[in-house]
Every structure is written in structure tokens, then in C-alpha cells.
């Protein structure tokens, strides 16, 4: 569509405009890095440039980034990775033998013995084998086939790739993807980007964010009116809610998936982050197989894990994998092709994953220091989870479910009607208005609950429990004080 | 399952790759074959082919990963200073943290500076995004341009021969990859008349929205002339296309008479209005060139002249790629900020890079020398890039034998070459080629000895193959 200028010569319009752009992109939102984070980054810049504010730093409690909040990397992991990067270090006596052995084994599996070489698209074979062995050990001996393991650039890469594979149809036959409300917004963003239909099922806030199959059924039935639901996504332990599903619940979900012909996607990246008394991580695969061959040979399942969370917190390395179960072989062949397009996952991330699934054993020199560091991280998180629940529940207008697992708290906040009106005036969603005010007044960056989904008329925010305990305590008290001020201001 | 993914052309390489892996394993287990190793030159993977990483890069990387190394006495001062600076740019002083979506701000600024110095044209950090490899950036831009529900389908003009994964990406996104043929007899020249023909032909089956160019070329190894680049730019402008310029081999030019000029620079040389209106995405990466760090996954895209209304959506889309691996970002940083004269690491850095440059220039000379002396195989000059892409002049008998085996003739050649000599190269059918022509592609970024051995085995095989099937 060209126009002419005053001389009559054709004037070039843009190729990529709002009208010509892929329409699905308009629906894409990713709250974790959205408007509030951009404002936080600007404020940080202003502080660096010497601006005077009621605070000296911005506390980014919006993103699940442990190292950014001061958590230390695990020594053993970094030693091996450093030797992989610069193999001259293998001669250095400062490094323990078990670290050297692992570095050598990884390097031998790399092209030209360098982590700079491409690997196979599905990931380095011996690492996939190690991942399989880890899964078998974790799941009490249930077999895992390395061919069904796909290493990825963080779990997100695998999740998006799998969704890409599964979205098809048009109109009423368009793929529906079931995802919880609240959810980690990568799912909603990917669903929007792919033009699939989001089918939301609500977690029960009053029952500690538990999943009720009756609610799954309700959502599914309603969805079938306008789309073809094919996928059921579940995050366990949950993000942002932190709930750890009971074994019974997992069985019920599997049964439901089988009855309704749904492909299960189990996001299990927080599997080591379980704190609450009486809670335990049950892998979907393990439960599936313990339910017997009627289920284990038919239900299609993909489980996801990553090196970004748990006790490692190595978000920057982008390590992860998915394990697929009962996938149609023809579809699997297409998956193999699809992953080849992005060439290969980062090799340092693959190496890191290898160490996570193959940690020091009791008879190895690094074992005791490794376990000490690991336990310290997980214990600290458990303490902070408890502290968070305690402090927030003391504040009138903030209700906080126990943080059973993961790295976040998702408290419900009561907002006075006048505040809701003011938010509407400013053209903001009420909990975004609240969070923006908190950011400007206290330099604390949270993500409003609207970014994750919540029941109509309720408001929440997601905060990470990652800052060091002393700092977290201060943050919790600051938020509590802010909440009371805010409530008073708008009463 | 997604019908778009299903229509993606089946990957004929899988069987060959599996065979190469199998043979490697067998040799490792001590099995006897007429050769002692597999020479894997199938990919554009310098380290995989035996080239060594740059010492400075790996020292800095190791120190960033394990900062305890900064306390010891073993690393040069400039390595330590550089690692300290990089760690200050990371949240919590750790390479394990997430970074900004488009990359660490300071590194993006340095990329902008590098581009500005290279082109003599200012580059702005807001237009640059770091991603896990250039293909990821390209796929994102294609996601914007293509739409699975569009009718008619949207098309991207792609070079033949060209990068094998791009048509896959386009098809998976519901688009049509419409080929334009590079002119082999003229050194793989990109001709304007061919672009016009390709566009007219494409319009019959789709609505073309973009032109994808690779310069220096993969697999072809050509380096575009200024004239050719101008023709491309004008063609894109006249036909309202988005220009996608894959420039990852810009650091690899071997011919003294060829010069890499970026599309951005060429565009600016042509002045307004084109310079201020033509939409351009340029891609670069730390995977090639002197670093060869394919496994670290560091690449970037620079966007030019985008509609400002569209940019917020571009950013939203980029947010779906949580954060590029920090190791890849470090590689990019070191690529554009190498050691300087006077730095302790400078002499070794110069020695290593000079050695690499000489090796590659010599490799290319040897390849042309050897291949052009053999019957039934010819090779256009390799002016740049990572590969040689010689043409096989196969006999009718050879072609028939291949068809009987259910294979493309060049795939048949590569399969036999692997079995008989352990040399693993890829067939031209993977990259597209003119009907009735056959080629092989192999990486020329190898140590000198490896190249000699490769050429020795290839020559012997080729003579026998041609003789047996004459």
C-alpha cells in the first residue's frame, strides 16, 4: 500500500505495521518483566545518577532470581564449570579430584573437547543418559529412556517448543490449553503468541491453592463449546502460589487427563523447593507409573526441570530438560526436527545440568561441603517461607497462604473501594496501582496479581522470598507498613 | 499436532548423522576400519573441527564462573580486571543471575559502539537485542512478520543454496519460503534479475513480506559486492519487503579482493530517503569468526527503521525469551572488546588470531587447488564464510545408482564418503541447489593437518568413485 509524495514518486510505507504484524503478538504479555519492572529499572538509573529518593536501592522482589538477591553459587558446580571453560585449570591442585573427573568427562563428550562446539540438538548424549539415571533414582527405579530426554535452554524453551508442536486447528477445533489461575505468565504469553485458546482453571485460595478436579471438569466442559482442549498444564510446586500438590491430587489429575484425552505438561522446576511440614514432592511420572499400566502406557506426559531454581539458582546458565512419556513416535520425530531449528542448547547449561543430576556422592571429596551449601540454601528458604507467612498474616487486609514450596508468596490484599476508583481513574488495574505506589514510596518491586490471573474482584501481589533473611524481614515490615498507610489514605 | 510443523521438509540428514555418530563410537571401541578417525566437518563448528578457543576468552570466562580464581596468581592482570568488570555488570555479581531480556546493558552498549566503529554510522543500544544465538533472533523476527492464519500465506525470499534451518523456521510459522537462486557460474552472485523472477514467481503462491540474505554466504562462501548490495537494497525498497541480513560470517573474509560491508553501512551510503525508511534486521553472533564459540549461544540482532508503534510489541515478544545465557553474552563482549596493544594478554591474543587467520586463508587456497585439479569436481572461490561448497559433476550411472538406493545423488556420495573414508560432510540437497546440480559442503575452519588429511581422503575417494561409476 504505497502513497505518493508531492512529486508523484511512490512513498514507501512500512512493511511491519500494527496491521501487518502477526496479530497474536498483540495478546502477548509477560508481567514478570512488564511495566512495573521497566519503571523499577528507570528508578535504578535515576538513583545511579544521584536522584534523592526515600530509599537507596530498588529491591527487585519480582523475579525468581536467587543470585541477584545475594544467594551464593554452589562451589562444586562453579569449579567444574570453570574447568570446562578453561581446561588448563585441570592442572591446578586447588581443585578437588571429583570436580576434575566430572569436567574431564563432560569435555570428552564435547566436539573438539570444547564447550564452544555445537552439541546435538537434543543435547549431549551422555548428559541425557545421566538425566535418565537421575530420574530413575528419584522415581524409585521406574525406567527412563535417554531418547525421551530433550535438553533445553531453561525449561521455558522446552515448554514453548512443546506448545508449538501441539497447537493446531481453527475456530472451534483450535487447540485449547488448560492452565491454572494463578499461573506463571510464560504460559499465557506463549498461548497468546501461538494463537491457541487459554482454558483457565481456578486454584482454590481458601484451600491453600489446591487443585480440585471438579473445577478442571467445569473449565473443560465450558471450553469445549468454543475450542478443542488438548493440553493440561500444571505447575508443581506452584508458581506463584507455592502449593505442593498432594499425591491424591496428582492421581486425580492423571485420571482426569486419561478420561478426557489430554496431554499433561508437568512443570516441576521447583521440585527441591518444598518447605512445609507434611508436604512432599511427587513427580507426575512416578505417580503415573505407580497407577499401573492402564495409565502408564497411555497417558501422554511431558515433565520439565531446570537449573534456574531449587538450590542452584543458576538462572543465567539456561540449563533445563523435558522428559516425554507415551508421545506418538511420529510426533516425536517432528519434535526432534523442531528443536534442530535453534541448533543446540547452551553447552555450559548442559554441563551444569549434568552436575545437578550427578552431584557429589557420599564417598567423594566434595560431598560434605556440597551438602552443607545445599542444605544451607534450602533451610534458609524454608525459614524465610515461614517468616513471610507469619509477618504478612499479622497485617489487617493481607491474607497469606502458607508458602509450601517454590520461591514466592502470593498474598491476597484487600483494597479500599476508593483506591480501586483511583486506580480506574489513572487507567490502571487496582493491584498494579498498589504495586506502583509501593515501588515509588519504598523502592520495592513486586508483581501485581493481575499479571498471574486471579478471581474477579480479588487482588494479590507476588513477592519472592529470595532476599537474605535480615533484608527480607525489613522488606516484609515495610510492605506491611505501606499497606496500612495505603488503606488509611483511601479510607 | 501443529500442521505447520508437519509440513516442514523431512530432515534427510538424520540417518547420515546417526551413521557418523555410530562410526565414531565403533572406532572408539577399537573396531578396525580403513581409517583411524572420523573427520567431522559437517557443521560450521570450528571447535568441533579441532580449532582451539582463544585463551583470553576462556580465561575471562573461567574467572567469571569461579571468581575465587581472581585471588590466585595464575591469571594475567587484564583477564582479572575484565572479569571483575563483567561481574560488576551482573546482578548479585554472579553469572548465574538473569539479565535484562535483551542482554546486559553495558554489553549492549559495547555492541552498539562496535557497530558504530565498523560502519561509521551511529548505532543505538535500544535497537540491539542479545539472544541465545542468531537463529533465535531470526525466528523471533519471522514470528512478527509471519502469521499462521494469514491468507494468502506470507512469504520470505530465501537464498538457494542457503542455511538449512531457515526454510524450516518459516514453514513452522505458517509462512512460505520462496527461493531465489544464487548464480554458481558467477561465483554465487546474487543477481537482481533473479530476485525479480523469484518475487514474481513467489507472488503466485504467497504474499512476500521479507528478503533473507546471507553475507558472507553459507554454504556458498561468496562475499557480496557493493553493487550487488545496492541492487538488493533498491529491490527491497521498490517491492516493500523487510530486509533480513544474516551477517554472522562478517569476521571471516579470506580473499584479499573482497571486503565485508554491512547492509546497514551500504544503506547509509545510499543516503535518504532509503537510509531512513528501509526496515532492516542485521544478525551477528559469537559462534563464528575468530571466537568460534557456537556452544555458548551468543548472538544479537540490530533493528533499523522499525515503525515506532510496533516496537513495544517487538519487546513483548522478546520477553518470551527470558534472558540470554550469560556465558554467550560474555563471548559477545569479548568479541567486540578484545585485548588492546599494551595489555598483558595482547601478544598471545595476536599470536592465536593471526595463526587462525593464516590457517583459514591457507585452507581455502589448498581446497581450491586440490579440488580444481580433480576431474568431475569444481569449486567456486571461497571468499569468506565457514565452508567450501564444491560441485560434483556426477555421471548418469552414479545418479541412477543413487536413485536405486532411494537417495539424492549427493546424499549418496556423502554416505559412501563417510563409510569408506570417515570424512563426514553434508550434501548440497540440504541447502537447496539448482535442479540437476549436486554439491557437498564442508567446514574449512580446521587445523592445517586436518585439512590436508581431509583433502587426501576426499581426493582418493573421489577418483575411485568417479572411476567405478564412469
GROMACS .gro file of N, CA, C and O in nm, chain A residues 148-184:
model
  148
  148UNK      N    1   1.409  -4.008   2.529
  148UNK     CA    2   1.292  -3.927   2.560
  148UNK      C    3   1.328  -3.802   2.639
  148UNK      O    4   1.241  -3.732   2.689
  149UNK      N    5   1.457  -3.779   2.652
  149UNK     CA    6   1.503  -3.660   2.723
  149UNK      C    7   1.548  -3.557   2.621
  149UNK      O    8   1.628  -3.588   2.532
  150UNK      N    9   1.497  -3.435   2.634
  150UNK     CA   10   1.538  -3.326   2.546
  150UNK      C   11   1.597  -3.216   2.634
  150UNK      O   12   1.526  -3.157   2.715
  151UNK      N   13   1.728  -3.191   2.618
  151UNK     CA   14   1.787  -3.080   2.694
  151UNK      C   15   1.743  -2.950   2.628
  151UNK      O   16   1.717  -2.946   2.507
  152UNK      N   17   1.733  -2.845   2.708
  152UNK     CA   18   1.677  -2.721   2.655
  152UNK      C   19   1.742  -2.598   2.719
  152UNK      O   20   1.816  -2.610   2.816
  153UNK      N   21   1.711  -2.482   2.661
  153UNK     CA   22   1.767  -2.355   2.711
  153UNK      C   23   1.677  -2.307   2.823
  153UNK      O   24   1.591  -2.221   2.804
  154UNK      N   25   1.695  -2.365   2.944
  154UNK     CA   26   1.599  -2.341   3.050
  154UNK      C   27   1.473  -2.420   3.021
  154UNK      O   28   1.450  -2.466   2.909
  155UNK      N   29   1.388  -2.435   3.122
  155UNK     CA   30   1.263  -2.509   3.099
  155UNK      C   31   1.172  -2.434   3.002
  155UNK      O   32   1.099  -2.496   2.924
  156UNK      N   33   1.178  -2.300   3.004
  156UNK     CA   34   1.089  -2.219   2.919
  156UNK      C   35   1.098  -2.258   2.773
  156UNK      O   36   0.998  -2.266   2.703
  157UNK      N   37   1.220  -2.281   2.727
  157UNK     CA   38   1.244  -2.319   2.587
  157UNK      C   39   1.168  -2.447   2.553
  157UNK      O   40   1.100  -2.456   2.451
  158UNK      N   41   1.176  -2.546   2.642
  158UNK     CA   42   1.110  -2.675   2.617
  158UNK      C   43   0.958  -2.659   2.622
  158UNK      O   44   0.886  -2.716   2.540
  159UNK      N   45   0.911  -2.579   2.716
  159UNK     CA   46   0.766  -2.558   2.730
  159UNK      C   47   0.709  -2.494   2.604
  159UNK      O   48   0.609  -2.539   2.548
  160UNK      N   49   0.774  -2.389   2.557
  160UNK     CA   50   0.726  -2.319   2.438
  160UNK      C   51   0.735  -2.409   2.314
  160UNK      O   52   0.644  -2.412   2.232
  161UNK      N   53   0.844  -2.484   2.304
  161UNK     CA   54   0.861  -2.575   2.190
  161UNK      C   55   0.749  -2.677   2.186
  161UNK      O   56   0.691  -2.705   2.081
  162UNK      N   57   0.717  -2.735   2.301
  162UNK     CA   58   0.614  -2.838   2.305
  162UNK      C   59   0.477  -2.778   2.270
  162UNK      O   60   0.400  -2.837   2.194
  163UNK      N   61   0.450  -2.660   2.323
  163UNK     CA   62   0.323  -2.595   2.290
  163UNK      C   63   0.314  -2.569   2.140
  163UNK      O   64   0.210  -2.590   2.078
  164UNK      N   65   0.426  -2.527   2.081
  164UNK     CA   66   0.429  -2.500   1.936
  164UNK      C   67   0.386  -2.624   1.859
  164UNK      O   68   0.316  -2.617   1.758
  165UNK      N   69   0.432  -2.736   1.908
  165UNK     CA   70   0.405  -2.863   1.841
  165UNK      C   71   0.258  -2.897   1.847
  165UNK      O   72   0.202  -2.959   1.757
  166UNK      N   73   0.192  -2.856   1.955
  166UNK     CA   74   0.060  -2.907   1.983
  166UNK      C   75  -0.053  -2.817   1.939
  166UNK      O   76  -0.168  -2.855   1.948
  167UNK      N   77  -0.021  -2.696   1.894
  167UNK     CA   78  -0.128  -2.604   1.859
  167UNK      C   79  -0.169  -2.627   1.715
  167UNK      O   80  -0.085  -2.623   1.624
  168UNK      N   81  -0.298  -2.654   1.694
  168UNK     CA   82  -0.346  -2.677   1.557
  168UNK      C   83  -0.495  -2.644   1.552
  168UNK      O   84  -0.552  -2.596   1.650
  169UNK      N   85  -0.552  -2.668   1.436
  169UNK     CA   86  -0.696  -2.647   1.423
  169UNK      C   87  -0.732  -2.501   1.403
  169UNK      O   88  -0.648  -2.412   1.407
  170UNK      N   89  -0.861  -2.479   1.376
  170UNK     CA   90  -0.909  -2.341   1.354
  170UNK      C   91  -1.044  -2.327   1.417
  170UNK      O   92  -1.123  -2.422   1.419
  171UNK      N   93  -1.075  -2.209   1.463
  171UNK     CA   94  -1.209  -2.184   1.516
  171UNK      C   95  -1.241  -2.282   1.627
  171UNK      O   96  -1.168  -2.292   1.726
  172UNK      N   97  -1.346  -2.359   1.609
  172UNK     CA   98  -1.390  -2.449   1.715
  172UNK      C   99  -1.294  -2.565   1.738
  172UNK      O  100  -1.299  -2.630   1.842
  173UNK      N  101  -1.210  -2.590   1.638
  173UNK     CA  102  -1.116  -2.702   1.658
  173UNK      C  103  -0.979  -2.653   1.702
  173UNK      O  104  -0.885  -2.732   1.711
  174UNK      N  105  -0.968  -2.521   1.729
  174UNK     CA  106  -0.839  -2.467   1.770
  174UNK      C  107  -0.799  -2.527   1.905
  174UNK      O  108  -0.883  -2.543   1.994
  175UNK      N  109  -0.671  -2.556   1.921
  175UNK     CA  110  -0.622  -2.619   2.044
  175UNK      C  111  -0.648  -2.532   2.167
  175UNK      O  112  -0.617  -2.413   2.167
  176UNK      N  113  -0.707  -2.594   2.269
  176UNK     CA  114  -0.721  -2.527   2.398
  176UNK      C  115  -0.615  -2.579   2.493
  176UNK      O  116  -0.586  -2.699   2.494
  177UNK      N  117  -0.555  -2.489   2.569
  177UNK     CA  118  -0.451  -2.527   2.664
  177UNK      C  119  -0.500  -2.489   2.803
  177UNK      O  120  -0.525  -2.371   2.832
  178UNK      N  121  -0.515  -2.591   2.889
  178UNK     CA  122  -0.563  -2.566   3.025
  178UNK      C  123  -0.446  -2.523   3.112
  178UNK      O  124  -0.340  -2.589   3.112
  179UNK      N  125  -0.463  -2.413   3.183
  179UNK     CA  126  -0.359  -2.362   3.272
  179UNK      C  127  -0.425  -2.301   3.394
  179UNK      O  128  -0.537  -2.251   3.386
  180UNK      N  129  -0.356  -2.309   3.509
  180UNK     CA  130  -0.417  -2.264   3.633
  180UNK      C  131  -0.428  -2.112   3.639
  180UNK      O  132  -0.355  -2.040   3.573
  181UNK      N  133  -0.522  -2.068   3.719
  181UNK     CA  134  -0.527  -1.929   3.760
  181UNK      C  135  -0.509  -1.933   3.910
  181UNK      O  136  -0.592  -1.994   3.978
  182UNK      N  137  -0.409  -1.875   3.969
  182UNK     CA  138  -0.297  -1.802   3.905
  182UNK      C  139  -0.194  -1.894   3.838
  182UNK      O  140  -0.186  -2.012   3.871
  183UNK      N  141  -0.120  -1.837   3.744
  183UNK     CA  142  -0.022  -1.915   3.670
  183UNK      C  143   0.105  -1.832   3.646
  183UNK      O  144   0.105  -1.710   3.664
  184UNK      N  145   0.210  -1.901   3.607
  184UNK     CA  146   0.334  -1.834   3.567
  184UNK      C  147   0.310  -1.781   3.426
  184UNK      O  148   0.281  -1.860   3.336
   0.00000   0.00000   0.00000
